[in-house]
XYZ file of C-alpha atoms in Angstrom:
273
model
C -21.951 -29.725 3.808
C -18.419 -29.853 5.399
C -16.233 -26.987 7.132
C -13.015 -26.378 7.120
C -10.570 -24.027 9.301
C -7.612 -22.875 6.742
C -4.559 -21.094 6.283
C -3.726 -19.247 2.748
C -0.707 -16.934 2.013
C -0.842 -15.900 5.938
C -4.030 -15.610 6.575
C -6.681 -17.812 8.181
C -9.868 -18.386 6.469
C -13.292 -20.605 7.835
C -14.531 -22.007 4.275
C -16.956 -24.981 2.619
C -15.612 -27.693 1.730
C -16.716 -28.447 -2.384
C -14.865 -31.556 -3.848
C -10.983 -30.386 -3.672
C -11.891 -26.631 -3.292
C -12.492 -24.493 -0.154
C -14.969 -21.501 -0.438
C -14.255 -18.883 1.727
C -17.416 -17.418 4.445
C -17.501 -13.940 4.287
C -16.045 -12.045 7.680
C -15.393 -15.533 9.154
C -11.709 -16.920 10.219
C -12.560 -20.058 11.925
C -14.939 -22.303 14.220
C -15.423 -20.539 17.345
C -17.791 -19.291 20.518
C -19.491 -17.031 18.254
C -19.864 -19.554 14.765
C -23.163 -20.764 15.466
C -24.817 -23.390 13.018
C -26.824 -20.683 11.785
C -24.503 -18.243 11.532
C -22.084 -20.466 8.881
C -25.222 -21.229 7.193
C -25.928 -17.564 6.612
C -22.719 -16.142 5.707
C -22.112 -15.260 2.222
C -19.990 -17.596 0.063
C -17.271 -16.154 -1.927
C -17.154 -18.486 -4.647
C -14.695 -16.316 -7.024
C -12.353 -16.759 -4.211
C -12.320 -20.349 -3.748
C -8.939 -22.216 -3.298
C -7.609 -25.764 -4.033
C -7.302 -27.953 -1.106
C -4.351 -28.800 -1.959
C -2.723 -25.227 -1.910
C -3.971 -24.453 1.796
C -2.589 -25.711 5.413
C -5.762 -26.872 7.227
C -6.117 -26.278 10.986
C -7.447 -27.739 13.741
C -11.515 -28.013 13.364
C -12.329 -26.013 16.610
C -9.136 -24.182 17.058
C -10.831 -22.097 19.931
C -12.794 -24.004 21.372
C -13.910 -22.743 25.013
C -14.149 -26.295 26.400
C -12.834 -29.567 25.027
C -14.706 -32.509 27.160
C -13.139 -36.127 26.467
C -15.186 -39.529 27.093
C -12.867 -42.594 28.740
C -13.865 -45.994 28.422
C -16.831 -45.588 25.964
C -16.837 -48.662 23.556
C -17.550 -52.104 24.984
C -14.375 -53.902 23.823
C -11.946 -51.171 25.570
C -13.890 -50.890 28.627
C -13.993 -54.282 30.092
C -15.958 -55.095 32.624
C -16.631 -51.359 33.586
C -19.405 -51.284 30.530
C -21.789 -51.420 32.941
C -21.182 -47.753 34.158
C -24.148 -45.475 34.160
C -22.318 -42.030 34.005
C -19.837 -41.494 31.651
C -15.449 -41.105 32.505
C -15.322 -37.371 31.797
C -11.995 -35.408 31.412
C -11.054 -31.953 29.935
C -7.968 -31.098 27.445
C -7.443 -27.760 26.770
C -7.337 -25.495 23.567
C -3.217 -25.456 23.855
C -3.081 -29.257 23.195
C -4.727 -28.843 19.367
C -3.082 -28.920 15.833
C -4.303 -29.438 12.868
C -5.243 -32.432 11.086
C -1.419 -33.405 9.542
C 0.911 -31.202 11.895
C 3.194 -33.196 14.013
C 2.504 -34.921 17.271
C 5.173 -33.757 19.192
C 7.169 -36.274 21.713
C 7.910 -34.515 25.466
C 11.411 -35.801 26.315
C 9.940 -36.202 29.668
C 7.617 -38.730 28.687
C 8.265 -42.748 27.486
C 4.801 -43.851 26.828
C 2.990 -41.928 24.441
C -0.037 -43.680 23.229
C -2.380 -43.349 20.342
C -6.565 -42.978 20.838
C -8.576 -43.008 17.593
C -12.051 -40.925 18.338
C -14.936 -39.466 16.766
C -14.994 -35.498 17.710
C -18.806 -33.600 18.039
C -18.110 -30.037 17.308
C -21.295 -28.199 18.843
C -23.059 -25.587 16.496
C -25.678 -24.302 19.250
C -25.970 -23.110 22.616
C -27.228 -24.997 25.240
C -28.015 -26.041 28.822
C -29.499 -29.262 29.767
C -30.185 -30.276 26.896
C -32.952 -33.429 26.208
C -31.287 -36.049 24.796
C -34.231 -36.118 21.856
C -32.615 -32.685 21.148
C -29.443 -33.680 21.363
C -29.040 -33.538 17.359
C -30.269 -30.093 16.880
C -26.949 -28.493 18.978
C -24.391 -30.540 16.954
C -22.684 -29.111 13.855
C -20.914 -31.640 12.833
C -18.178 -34.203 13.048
C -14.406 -34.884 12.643
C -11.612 -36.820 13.301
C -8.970 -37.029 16.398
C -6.387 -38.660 18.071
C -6.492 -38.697 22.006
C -2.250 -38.652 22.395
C -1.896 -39.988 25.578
C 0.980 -40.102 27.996
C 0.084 -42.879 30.231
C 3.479 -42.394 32.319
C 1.822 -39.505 33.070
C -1.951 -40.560 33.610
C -0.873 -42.933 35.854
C 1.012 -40.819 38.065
C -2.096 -40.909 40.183
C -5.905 -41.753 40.130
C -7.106 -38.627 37.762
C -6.002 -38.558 34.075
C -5.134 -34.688 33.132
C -1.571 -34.792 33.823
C -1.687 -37.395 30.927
C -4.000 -35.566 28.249
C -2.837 -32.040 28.294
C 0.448 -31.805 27.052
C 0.481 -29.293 24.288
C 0.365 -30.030 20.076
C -0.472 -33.412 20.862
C -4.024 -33.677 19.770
C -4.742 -33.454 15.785
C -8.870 -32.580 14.582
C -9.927 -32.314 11.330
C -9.674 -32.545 8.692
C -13.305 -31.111 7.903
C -16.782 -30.849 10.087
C -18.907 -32.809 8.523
C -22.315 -31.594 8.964
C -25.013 -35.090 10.275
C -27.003 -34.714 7.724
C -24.130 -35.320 5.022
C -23.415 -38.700 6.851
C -24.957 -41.553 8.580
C -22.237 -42.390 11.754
C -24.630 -45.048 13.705
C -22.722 -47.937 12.248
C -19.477 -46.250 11.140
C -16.137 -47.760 11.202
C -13.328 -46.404 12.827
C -9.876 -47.573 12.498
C -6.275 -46.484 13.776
C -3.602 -47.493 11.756
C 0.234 -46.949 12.661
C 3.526 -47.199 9.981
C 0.980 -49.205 7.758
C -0.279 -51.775 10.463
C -3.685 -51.649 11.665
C -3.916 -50.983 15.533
C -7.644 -49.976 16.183
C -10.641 -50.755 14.439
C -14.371 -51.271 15.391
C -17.255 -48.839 14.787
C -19.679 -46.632 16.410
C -22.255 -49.336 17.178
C -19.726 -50.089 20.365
C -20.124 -46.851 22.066
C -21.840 -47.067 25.515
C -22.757 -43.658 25.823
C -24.418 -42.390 22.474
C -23.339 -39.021 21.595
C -27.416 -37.881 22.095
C -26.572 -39.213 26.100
C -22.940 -37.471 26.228
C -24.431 -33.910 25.232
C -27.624 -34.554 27.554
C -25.352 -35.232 30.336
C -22.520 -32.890 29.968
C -24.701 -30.130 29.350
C -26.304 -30.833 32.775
C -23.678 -29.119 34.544
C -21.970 -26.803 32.096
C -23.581 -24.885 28.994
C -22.616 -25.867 25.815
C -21.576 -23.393 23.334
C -20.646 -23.235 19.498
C -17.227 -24.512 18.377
C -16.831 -26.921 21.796
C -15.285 -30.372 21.009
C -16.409 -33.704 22.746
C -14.421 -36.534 22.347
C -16.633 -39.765 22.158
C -14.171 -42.264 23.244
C -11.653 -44.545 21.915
C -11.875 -48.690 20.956
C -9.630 -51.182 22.026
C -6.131 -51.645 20.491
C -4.414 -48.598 22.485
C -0.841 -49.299 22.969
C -0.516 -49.286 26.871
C -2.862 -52.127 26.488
C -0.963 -54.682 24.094
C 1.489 -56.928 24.714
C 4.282 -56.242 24.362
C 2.936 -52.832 24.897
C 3.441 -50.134 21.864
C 4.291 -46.619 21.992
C 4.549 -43.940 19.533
C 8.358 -42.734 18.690
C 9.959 -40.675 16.879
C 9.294 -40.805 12.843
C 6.390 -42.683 12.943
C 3.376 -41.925 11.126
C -0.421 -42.425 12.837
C -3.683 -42.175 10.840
C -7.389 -42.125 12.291
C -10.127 -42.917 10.173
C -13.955 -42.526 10.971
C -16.369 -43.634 7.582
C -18.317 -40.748 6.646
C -16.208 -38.658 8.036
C -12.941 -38.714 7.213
C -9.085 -39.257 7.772
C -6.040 -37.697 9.517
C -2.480 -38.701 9.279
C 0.237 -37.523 11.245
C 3.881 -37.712 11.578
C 5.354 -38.343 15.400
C 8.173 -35.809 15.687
C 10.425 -35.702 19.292
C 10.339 -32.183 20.976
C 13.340 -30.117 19.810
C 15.794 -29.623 23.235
């Protein structure tokens, strides 16, 4: 089971995803606060108004999320010698900085090095506060697919990141939730590719916090509620890193892929002046 957040002939639909066809939830617009696991899995499905994927715009997979919570430094190879850290890099982005899963990613003039961060996103389906990490799975509704745009110019203005993570319509999800038990992510690749050239890839195996261990411990200090995003981290290949180092620019084209799960692509656009 997979869900996706839509727009058709001006209005915005929640629906399940069925081969190339979205069925619509009845009463439902999109992943929110007050979508609960078991209140998608109730709804009524209004097959006789089903739609062709290819006829609808999809939107981001949380696009209200009440908190967005972001993991630094969580596979092996990207983190160094630091992958000995026993609590997690947390950060925040904020609902403003979400599009959908093939909108632009819009360049801030301000702003010279704009970087790309293949994750894994956890979109949480239940309410919860400290949360045992052996019920970590029941409060998950499923996953999707992001890109952490980062503007490291920015980030490294000074020791905290947010200045560098916030900047609005930079950060695609999608393109569906995939519920866990449609897929099997322990071992899944995940890849970055940019203008045809592979940037990222390694797979889920690398992560040093598990996503069981990154709900446990976030929900220790703030409740977890339905449609929330956590961003599991990012592998090595990010541009600040390279060298030469490699930024995004205008025109080009970035696509994430997690196995299971799914694919975004997105075209870099500069911000209109």
């Amino acid at each position: 089971m997979a869900y996706a957040n839509y727009r058709y002939k001006g209005h915005n639909y929640l629906g399940e995803v069925h081969g190339d066809y979205l069925i619509p939830l009845a009463g439902l617009t999109d992943i929110g606060p007050e979508t609960s696991a078991d209140l998608l899995a109730s709804a009524a499905r209004l097959t006789e108004s089903r739609v062709p994927l290819s006829e609808v715009t999809l939107r981001a997979a949380s696009p209200r999320a009440c908190k967005i919570l972001c993991v630094g430094l969580n596979y092996k190879d990207h983190a160094d010698d630091t992958s000995t850290a026993t609590f997690p890099v947390l950060f925040p982005k904020y609902t403003s900085t979400l599009i959908g899963p093939a909108d632009d990613i819009i360049l801030p003039p301000k702003s010279t090095q704009v970087d790309f961060e293949g994750e894994l996103a956890v979109i949480i389906g239940k309410t919860g506060r400290r949360i045992a990490e052996h019920n970590a799975m029941e409060h998950i509704l499923g996953y999707c697919v992001s890109n952490d745009v980062t503007m490291r110019d920015f980030q490294n203005k000074s020791h905290q990141w947010l200045q560098g993570k916030i900047w609005d319509n930079t950060t695609p999800l999608g393109p569906h939730i995939v519920a866990p038990a449609e897929t099997d992510i322990s071992k899944a690749g995940i890849s970055t590719t940019l203008n045809g050239e592979v940037v990222q890839k390694s797979d889920l195996t690398h992560l040093i916090f598990s996503i069981p261990t990154l709900i446990a411990t976030i929900s220790e200090f703030t409740t977890l509620e339905p449609g929330d995003v956590i961003l599991t981290g990012t592998p090595a290949g990010v541009g600040y890193r390279r060298d030469p180092q490699l930024f995004l620019k205008d025109g080009d084209s970035v696509t994430v892929t997690v196995e299971g799960v799914g694919s975004i692509t997105n075209t870099v656009r500069a911000e209109a002046t």
